[in-house]
Structures are given as structure tokens and as C-alpha cells.
Amino acid sequence: MWPWGSAIFSLAVLVAAICTAGSPRANAQAEWPGADAYRNADKDAANWILPARGYSGNRYVSETEITPENVGTLKKAWSANVDARGPLETAPIVWNGTMYVTSSHNDVYALDAATGAMKWHFPYKPHVIAFSANRGVALANGKVYEATLDGHLIALDATTGKPVWNVVAARDTTNTFYTMQPVPYKNMLLLGASNGDWGGIGYISAFDASTGKRLWDWNTIPGPGEPGHDSWSGDSWKRGGGAIWSGVAIDPATDTLYVDAGNPQPDFLGTVRKGANLYTNSMVALDISGAKPKVKWYRQFIPHDTHDWDPAMPPVLFTGTVNGSPRNLVASGDKGGNFWVLDAGTGAVVYHLAVSTQKGQNTQPSRKGTIACPNTNGGVEFNGGSYMPETNAFYVPSVDQCGIWKSQGTATYVTGQFYLGGAFPPLYGPSTGYVNAIDIGTGKFMWRKHLAFPQIGGALSMSPGIVFTGGVDGDFTAYDAKSGNVLWHYKTGMTIQAPPHSYVAGGKRYVVVAAGPAGVNFADPRFSKGAPTLEGRYSHPTSAVITAFALP
Amino acid sequence: MRTLALCFAAVIALSGASPARPASDDHAGALAALADVRAAVAEIVRIEDGYAVGHGAYLRAAHRAMNALVGRRDDGYAASFGDPGDGVGTLGHLDRMLDKTSSARWTPAVQGAKANVLAAAESLQSALHEKQMEDYQADLTRALASLALVVGRSSESGVLGGLSGALANTSLGVPRGAVSASGCAPPSRAPAYGVVAERLAYVALPRSTASAAIPDELGISRVVVQGDDVVLYTHAAREAAALCRGRSHMQRTRGVAAPAVSYTAPQAHAGVTVYRRYCLQCHGADLQGSAGPAVAGTEFLTNAKRNKWTLNDLRTTVFENMPFSNPGSLSPKQYADVMGFLLASNCYPPGGKPFPQTPSPSLAKVKLGPVPGAKPSNAALGTCAVK
């Protein structure tokens, strides 16, 4: 008996030793990010664990090996194909060598961040109300969380991709869906709902991250008896819009949540909702330390909007140098082509700059049609921009379009249909884009590039001096942060409407971006004729690809 | 007043055993609104029946009635005269009931009640300014007439029914936490409230408690004793029964009537090109959606039916908001052709007339949904191929 027992014992020890050595747990890093990791997420050189890197919402990475001198040698390191039924807008989450991304129809993928090899895939088949898009997952407590197009909030086991729980989170699934990336904060998941053009009322919710139980909702439209309710005539507040759908910023030191509430409804018919229509088209600073959020301050960018010019850009908190001294600021941008820099403590306007052509700002849509710029898909879009301390500049892409705005005499609510009181505007004139660098010292342009196609890919700034962004023509470009010169570019052959991220895996730094078919807003008429690319003609892309780049 | 409140309390206590789903406080709000109306009426009747001498007592009565109606948040409220109501006022309660994103079957009755409260308040307001006793009394009589309409009667469920009619004949009569049952079948247990499409058909009570627990506001058209229970049928019971019959009739006949949709085969054929060029990129070659939603087949049609979309809703979205990157940019002929293509893809048979290029009111009468007797060429998706 002895020899047998001894052999089995030795084998077991040997297997255990091999497994321990080969397991990622042997790594010094903790298995899942803890509270400190989220708080300091913007200083973690290797990982990217929050939608816009840190709670500040600033896609900025300091001290990287990629410089203006060597970025020209950047090469594709790997690419991974995902479900291509719609545009990719996913903001990749990277932790401990694993990348989590989503497709337009809510499939979730875990990829090896160094090779692109698929670790697991969670397929999903949601009913689509209007647009298919998803901005990515949240990672917390060993779970991956996704909010879906059919109004569900789903928790998956981050190691296996198996569902842990699945709850209906939207209050009305006939007119509400989710595109926003949930944000883990303390024990909560913060999540805003998309319903702003379909006759709902905007709200952001906090869910218990362990159970999916709703902790609170904050409505963007004040109800009877609440301050601001008198900014709506009659019953118009009941379908007032104001969706919170892009992203948020948080100051953990004061438990302040910064959100941008979307446009009022019916979008193009102001006469049935007289008044300023609070808190639509506003940035709102909410105290979320208690059981219910409290409004600290708000800044309404466009009172009584009739052009769907909502502040799509997620707020970015940063300390900039204004008139030679540091100041805590928060930036936002709206589809009306305005870029805003506010005092983060009070909401006072520090700078306001037009980053797209503006015309007819004070006109109203009419039955015959009124020309105004930007178009409803113009101005600053949902991936926002980035601040770089080295240059004291803010980098934000924008879309330059004009439209013809028509309204109707009345607005009728039909379940699951647009609630507009008019029609979305046809394009008037060309459809182009800008990449803008704004000097925070002066509030003026440091440089700007006019490009042939709309720019909605957000911006990633990396010290010592590069800005990455992608256009809807699929061109992924590295600009010199100081001069705006193009240092490197890569034609994906697809549409880029996802933000670039950067991380380290296997000791190597990567820059990653998702590209795929055009979204409904940016299905450029030129694409159907075939826009020129390096590969030849552009046609409807039939693939959706995550591409990672690295120095050779 | 007191008996009313007690009776309702008894019903709530009886029915609290297993609440079906949380109701809002509208039921309680309606009762409180009624109580305030009755307090105002009592003030007016007391001064009219009494032998008060001097201006002051009359003014005081008008003020107190006004207070009960408008509530302390209104400018017309004069606190110094006292308030025989609850302070919220009939108007306060009614406003709370009406301040909602959706409307209920009882909404018109409550809106009517509100208009009559405002009329009564107007009469009381002028009574406060009268010099002659006759004028004062005429104003109060007008106020009483308006308030009678606010209270209404339990045999009517529309505007004439007032608050009593709404409480007696609609789901407003169901107290918070009470058991709701389908009003199409007799109750399987009591206490229960039988409801069909927001109509209150009956209230079932255990026999042992029924005599003590019959709500004042219940308008009883028929009483049926069923074992140990008493079933009190309301005035809306007949209408509810007709609805129940209609439902089963519709279930039997569904799939027979052909939808009145018209387009021509050449239109659908021409629509193929339009779809490929302007729509396919977002809605897919199989019409099941990619960047945009599905536009044909089982998923589209079941969703359209669930949301009660009409052909006009589809027309509006296509003609005015598509293609989404450049809405309204196609010609009326292109839009009409692509509508023909979409209808054909959804297995609607072509008709004698082309799909119109201009708005047509008749399209709003056509409800979209799975086509009866359709034979999809793609059974999995429920779509029909268009050539």
C-alpha cells in the first residue's frame, strides 16, 4: 500500500505546484479591483477599470512609452471580430490581462488583452426599440455588468461569462432602453436610461451591485411640488424627456455626481411645453452621499431647446490652469456645437466656445422648415473629449452639419415611437468634422483640424504629447498634442464611434479602439456610394472589430 | 360622513388579506375629495336652513365652504374663518389624482368634477361680494347645484357620474391593497373586486359581514347570493359583461377579417431598390435590423401589435424620420414604394390601390399586426420575399 499512496501524494503536490505557478493568482495583483483601485483608477498604468478611465471621466494616461517621436511606428498587434449587427460603441474595460467588450446587440466578450484570444462569449438577443448600441460593461466584485437594449441589467460571472442574475431595470420597457455603461461606485451601479426621444422622463438609477435591487431613481424632470416644476407649462412635464444616456463623472471626495440631462420633448415643438424646461439640456451636480440624491447646483446650457441639442458629452472633471492659477473645472459639450467649461464647485461658466458652425440658434422649427446648425447629430457627441495637463489643453472632436427643421401643430404619443412634434432634420449642405484643441489658459483654440467626415470617437490624450481619435470614415489618428500635426494614422475600413483606450498587458503598452458598421446617426450618404479608403472603396462594413496597436 | 368612512375602513380591513398589487392612493384621494365636498355642502345648507341675522355669519359660511373646496394652498383660502374640510381641499385631492403621466377610465369623471368644483368656487366667490340677501342666496344655490354634480350619482360612470359614479363603476372604487379579480367570471372567493378594462363590475363580500360593510358609494344594480358570499353587481356590470362577451367573440373571429391595407405589386418591386440603397445598411438584408430595429416579420409585427401601432404611425416614421442620417430626403414616390416593399415583406397581400404618396387619414384606422392566414416564405423570421 505504501508505494501507491506515496506516488499519488507526490503527483498531487506536483500538479498543485504547476497550477499555482501557471495561475494568474500567482501575480501580485489582487484578483478583482478593490475600493482603492476604483478611486485611483486614473493613476493605474496597467488597467482601465472605469468607463472613462477614472471617476473624473478624463481619458488621459500619463507617462507612457509611446511618444510623438516613436508613435509613427505603431503597428496592429491583434484584432478580434465580434458580432457585427450594428455599430461598436464599446469602451473596453481591462483588468489583469483580460479585456471586456460588448457588441451593439449586447453580446459580451472577454478577450486576452495581449493576444485578442476569446476567453468567453455571452450572446444576447434583445428586442431593439430604435437604435442598437452599447457603450460597454462595468466590472466589480468578480462580476461583469451590462445594461441592455430591452431594459435589463445583467450580472455575469467575470471568470466564466455565466449569468449570475438578470433584472428588468427600466421603468417602462416600451419606450426605454439602455446604451450607457454602468458605473460602479461604492456598493452601487449608477445607470441612466435612454428614452429621451420616445416620450419618457429621464432618470438615473442606483442599483445594489450584489443583488440588482433598485436603491434610488433621480428624475431629471421635477414633479409637482419640486423646485423647477414651474418651468413646464401644464402637463407637458409628464413626457418631458431629459434622458441621462451618455456618461457621468464623480468626485469621490465629496460624493458629487455630475450628470448631463438630455433634450426636452416633444423635441421640435416648443409651444406645447412653454418655459425653460428644467433640468433638460443641463449639467446637474448631485450629492449622492445620502439615501436620495440632492441637487447641489445645475447649469442649463440651452433653456427651452427645440432642436434636440442635448449635452451628449459626458462631464470631465479636471484641474486646469486659468489665468495662471489652478482651478477645479468640469467640461461638457452639446450637440448645439457649444463647448462648456464650468467651475466644478459652483457651476459658473468659465469658458464657452463654439466648436461647430452655428446658425439659427434662436429660430424655431416651423411647418415649412427652418435652417439651423448644427444638425441634430452635430456638435459634440457622446464620447466627449480629454484634458491633458502637459499642454493645459482640452481635446474634443465635433461634427459640422446643418439641417432643415420642421415642426407640426401637435405632438401625439404613440408607444414605442418617436415623440417629436416634428421630424428629424434632413441634412442641409456638407457633413464634416473637426478635431479641436482648446487652451484652458485662455478659452481659445490652440489648434483645430477640419476633416471631411464627422468626428465622434472621443479623445484619448497620452503624455508626453499624443492625442488619439477616430472618425466615422474609420480613420484612427494620432495627433501631436501641441501642434495638431498628424503623427500616425490607420484606416480601419469601418466606422469608428467608440473611444480609444490604453493599457498594459504582458509588459507591453497597447492602444485599443473598436470599429464596425455605421450607427443610424452616422450612416453617411457617401458610404452607400463608396467613400475612398486606402484599401479601395468604402461600402457597408459587415464586420465589427476590436483592434489593439503596440510599438514593435 | 362618519358612516361612510367607517364602511370603507371595514372593507379595507376585510380585503387586506392578499393584495394583488399595490394600488395608488387615488381611491383614498377620491374619498377625501368627496368628504371635503360634503363638508362644504353642510356649511351652505346649515346657513340656508338657519335663522342667522347679519352679514357676518353668511360671509363666514361662504368662506368656510370655499376653504373646504380649494384647500390651504390656494389663494382663495381664508384661514381665519376655519376649515370644515381636511385642509388639502377637494381641488388639492383632485389635482393629485389628475397629475399623472397616464390617464385612467375615471379621469374624465374626475376632470368633470374638478370643473364643477371650480364653478362652485366661482359662485362662492361672487357670494362674498353680494350686497342683497337674494343675490347671496342665488349664488349659494348655484354653488350647491355645481357641487351636486361633483358628488354625482352612482348609476352613471361618465362626467355625469361625478366622483360617486367613478367610485361606484370604475377601478377607482377598489381600495388600496384590495383583491382584484377578473370581472368576466363570478368571484371564486370573497372579499374581491371584479374589474374588466377598468370597469368595476361587482364587489363580493362574505355574507357574514356584508350588511356591515357595504360601501356608501357603491351603486348596486343587482344582488346575488352565492354560497357564503354576497355579490353586489354595479351599474357598470352590464357594460362589463358586454365587454367580456366581445372579447371572447373577438378571440373566436380573429384571423378572419382581412386588413384594409393597399399597395401594388409594382410598388413593392420598385421599393426593393429603395430599401437596398437607403435602408438596408441599418435594417439589414433580412429586415431584422442591425444598427436600427427590425422592420418586418414576427418580431416587428408582434411588437407593433403590442404597442398598438397603426399603418399611419409606420408611415410617419418612414416618410418623416427616415433614413435617419438624412430624414425626409427621399421623394414621395420613393417613400411610397418602400412602404409597399415593407408591407409586402410583412406578408400583407397587395390591393387594388397604390400606397398613397400623401398623408391619408384612413391609414390611422389600420392596426398593424401579424397578418391572418399569411404564409411567410421565411417561416423562422415570419417575412415574405418580395420580387
mmCIF file of C-alpha atoms in Angstrom, chain A residues 84-87 104-105 126-133 173-174 201 224-225 229 235 237-239 268 375-377 401 408 414-418 420 422-428 517-525 527-529 538 540-541, chain B residues 73 95-103 111 276-284 286 288-294 299-300 302-304 306-310 312-330 368:
data_model
loop_
_atom_site.group_PDB
_atom_site.id
_atom_site.type_symbol
_atom_site.label_atom_id
_atom_site.label_comp_id
_atom_site.label_asym_id
_atom_site.label_seq_id
_atom_site.Cartn_x
_atom_site.Cartn_y
_atom_site.Cartn_z
ATOM 1 C CA ALA A 84 -21.434 42.898 -36.466
ATOM 2 C CA ARG A 85 -25.182 43.566 -36.465
ATOM 3 C CA GLY A 86 -24.653 47.221 -35.540
ATOM 4 C CA PRO A 87 -22.108 49.894 -34.636
ATOM 5 C CA SER A 104 -24.234 46.617 -30.478
ATOM 6 C CA HIS A 105 -26.787 43.898 -29.597
ATOM 7 C CA PRO A 126 -32.711 41.868 -27.173
ATOM 8 C CA HIS A 127 -35.715 43.458 -28.814
ATOM 9 C CA VAL A 128 -34.490 46.730 -30.361
ATOM 10 C CA ILE A 129 -36.747 49.773 -29.914
ATOM 11 C CA ALA A 130 -34.847 52.185 -32.150
ATOM 12 C CA PHE A 131 -31.041 52.079 -32.146
ATOM 13 C CA SER A 132 -28.721 49.218 -31.389
ATOM 14 C CA ALA A 133 -25.692 50.352 -29.430
ATOM 15 C CA THR A 173 -39.622 48.868 -21.411
ATOM 16 C CA THR A 174 -41.929 50.003 -24.224
ATOM 17 C CA ILE A 201 -38.917 61.079 -18.469
ATOM 18 C CA PRO A 224 -45.416 68.659 -8.795
ATOM 19 C CA GLY A 225 -44.157 70.477 -5.709
ATOM 20 C CA HIS A 229 -41.647 72.177 -11.827
ATOM 21 C CA ASP A 235 -48.933 68.739 -18.034
ATOM 22 C CA TRP A 237 -43.556 67.719 -17.859
ATOM 23 C CA LYS A 238 -45.137 64.271 -17.922
ATOM 24 C CA ARG A 239 -43.380 63.342 -21.154
ATOM 25 C CA PHE A 268 -39.138 70.106 -32.088
ATOM 26 C CA ASN A 375 -27.890 69.328 -37.313
ATOM 27 C CA THR A 376 -29.363 67.073 -34.643
ATOM 28 C CA ASN A 377 -26.368 64.715 -34.920
ATOM 29 C CA GLN A 401 -23.660 69.766 -40.211
ATOM 30 C CA GLN A 408 -46.009 70.040 -36.521
ATOM 31 C CA VAL A 414 -47.513 56.559 -29.648
ATOM 32 C CA THR A 415 -45.980 53.779 -27.557
ATOM 33 C CA GLY A 416 -42.522 52.855 -28.798
ATOM 34 C CA GLN A 417 -42.389 55.571 -31.472
ATOM 35 C CA PHE A 418 -40.547 58.880 -31.596
ATOM 36 C CA LEU A 420 -41.089 64.676 -31.676
ATOM 37 C CA GLY A 422 -41.954 67.403 -35.921
ATOM 38 C CA ALA A 423 -39.387 65.421 -37.813
ATOM 39 C CA PHE A 424 -35.664 64.868 -37.513
ATOM 40 C CA PRO A 425 -33.985 67.337 -39.878
ATOM 41 C CA PRO A 426 -32.612 66.381 -43.278
ATOM 42 C CA LEU A 427 -29.038 67.478 -43.911
ATOM 43 C CA TYR A 428 -28.534 70.901 -45.446
ATOM 44 C CA PRO A 517 -20.795 49.298 -39.178
ATOM 45 C CA ALA A 518 -22.061 52.879 -39.020
ATOM 46 C CA GLY A 519 -24.723 53.708 -36.456
ATOM 47 C CA VAL A 520 -28.065 55.054 -37.651
ATOM 48 C CA ASN A 521 -26.997 58.651 -36.934
ATOM 49 C CA PHE A 522 -23.841 58.404 -38.995
ATOM 50 C CA ALA A 523 -24.783 56.134 -41.859
ATOM 51 C CA ASP A 524 -23.238 58.753 -44.136
ATOM 52 C CA PRO A 525 -24.908 59.011 -47.567
ATOM 53 C CA PHE A 527 -20.893 55.439 -47.722
ATOM 54 C CA SER A 528 -23.616 53.997 -49.927
ATOM 55 C CA LYS A 529 -21.764 55.307 -52.967
ATOM 56 C CA TYR A 538 -15.836 52.067 -48.721
ATOM 57 C CA HIS A 540 -21.305 48.913 -45.781
ATOM 58 C CA PRO A 541 -18.940 47.192 -43.337
ATOM 59 C CA ARG B 73 -52.516 76.023 -0.839
ATOM 60 C CA ASP B 95 -55.192 67.718 -8.728
ATOM 61 C CA ARG B 96 -53.137 64.960 -7.150
ATOM 62 C CA MET B 97 -55.296 62.351 -8.857
ATOM 63 C CA LEU B 98 -55.016 64.076 -12.227
ATOM 64 C CA ASP B 99 -51.301 64.896 -12.064
ATOM 65 C CA LYS B 100 -50.117 61.690 -13.707
ATOM 66 C CA THR B 101 -48.410 60.575 -16.876
ATOM 67 C CA SER B 102 -51.260 58.255 -17.804
ATOM 68 C CA SER B 103 -54.990 58.635 -17.734
ATOM 69 C CA GLN B 111 -61.823 66.187 -14.681
ATOM 70 C CA ARG B 276 -31.286 48.333 -50.674
ATOM 71 C CA ARG B 277 -29.899 51.789 -51.231
ATOM 72 C CA TYR B 278 -31.207 53.741 -48.231
ATOM 73 C CA CYS B 279 -32.432 51.308 -45.585
ATOM 74 C CA LEU B 280 -30.524 48.062 -45.761
ATOM 75 C CA GLN B 281 -27.428 49.450 -44.068
ATOM 76 C CA CYS B 282 -29.287 49.916 -40.736
ATOM 77 C CA HIS B 283 -32.193 47.471 -41.040
ATOM 78 C CA GLY B 284 -30.404 44.502 -42.608
ATOM 79 C CA ASP B 286 -33.222 40.111 -43.808
ATOM 80 C CA GLN B 288 -34.347 42.030 -38.891
ATOM 81 C CA GLY B 289 -32.373 45.175 -38.001
ATOM 82 C CA SER B 290 -28.699 45.891 -37.414
ATOM 83 C CA ALA B 291 -27.957 49.432 -36.277
ATOM 84 C CA GLY B 292 -31.718 50.070 -36.405
ATOM 85 C CA PRO B 293 -34.656 47.874 -35.366
ATOM 86 C CA ALA B 294 -36.415 45.035 -37.216
ATOM 87 C CA GLU B 299 -40.613 40.384 -34.119
ATOM 88 C CA PHE B 300 -41.704 43.598 -35.817
ATOM 89 C CA THR B 302 -45.806 41.350 -32.573
ATOM 90 C CA ASN B 303 -44.155 44.487 -31.209
ATOM 91 C CA ALA B 304 -46.352 46.679 -33.450
ATOM 92 C CA ARG B 306 -48.286 45.185 -28.510
ATOM 93 C CA ASN B 307 -47.708 48.926 -28.949
ATOM 94 C CA LYS B 308 -50.952 49.355 -30.932
ATOM 95 C CA TRP B 309 -49.210 50.885 -33.935
ATOM 96 C CA THR B 310 -51.299 51.922 -36.905
ATOM 97 C CA ASN B 312 -50.145 55.753 -40.169
ATOM 98 C CA ASP B 313 -47.582 55.516 -37.321
ATOM 99 C CA LEU B 314 -45.333 53.461 -39.596
ATOM 100 C CA ARG B 315 -45.902 55.897 -42.461
ATOM 101 C CA THR B 316 -44.972 58.881 -40.285
ATOM 102 C CA THR B 317 -41.729 57.287 -39.123
ATOM 103 C CA VAL B 318 -40.713 56.237 -42.639
ATOM 104 C CA PHE B 319 -41.757 59.404 -44.533
ATOM 105 C CA GLU B 320 -40.588 61.933 -41.933
ATOM 106 C CA ASN B 321 -37.728 60.405 -39.947
ATOM 107 C CA MET B 322 -36.024 58.016 -42.341
ATOM 108 C CA PRO B 323 -33.337 57.452 -43.461
ATOM 109 C CA PHE B 324 -32.193 58.526 -40.018
ATOM 110 C CA SER B 325 -28.906 60.024 -41.202
ATOM 111 C CA ASN B 326 -30.815 62.287 -43.648
ATOM 112 C CA PRO B 327 -34.542 62.228 -42.787
ATOM 113 C CA GLY B 328 -37.135 63.269 -45.320
ATOM 114 C CA SER B 329 -34.551 63.295 -48.118
ATOM 115 C CA LEU B 330 -36.279 60.795 -50.462
ATOM 116 C CA LEU B 368 -50.569 46.621 -37.634
#
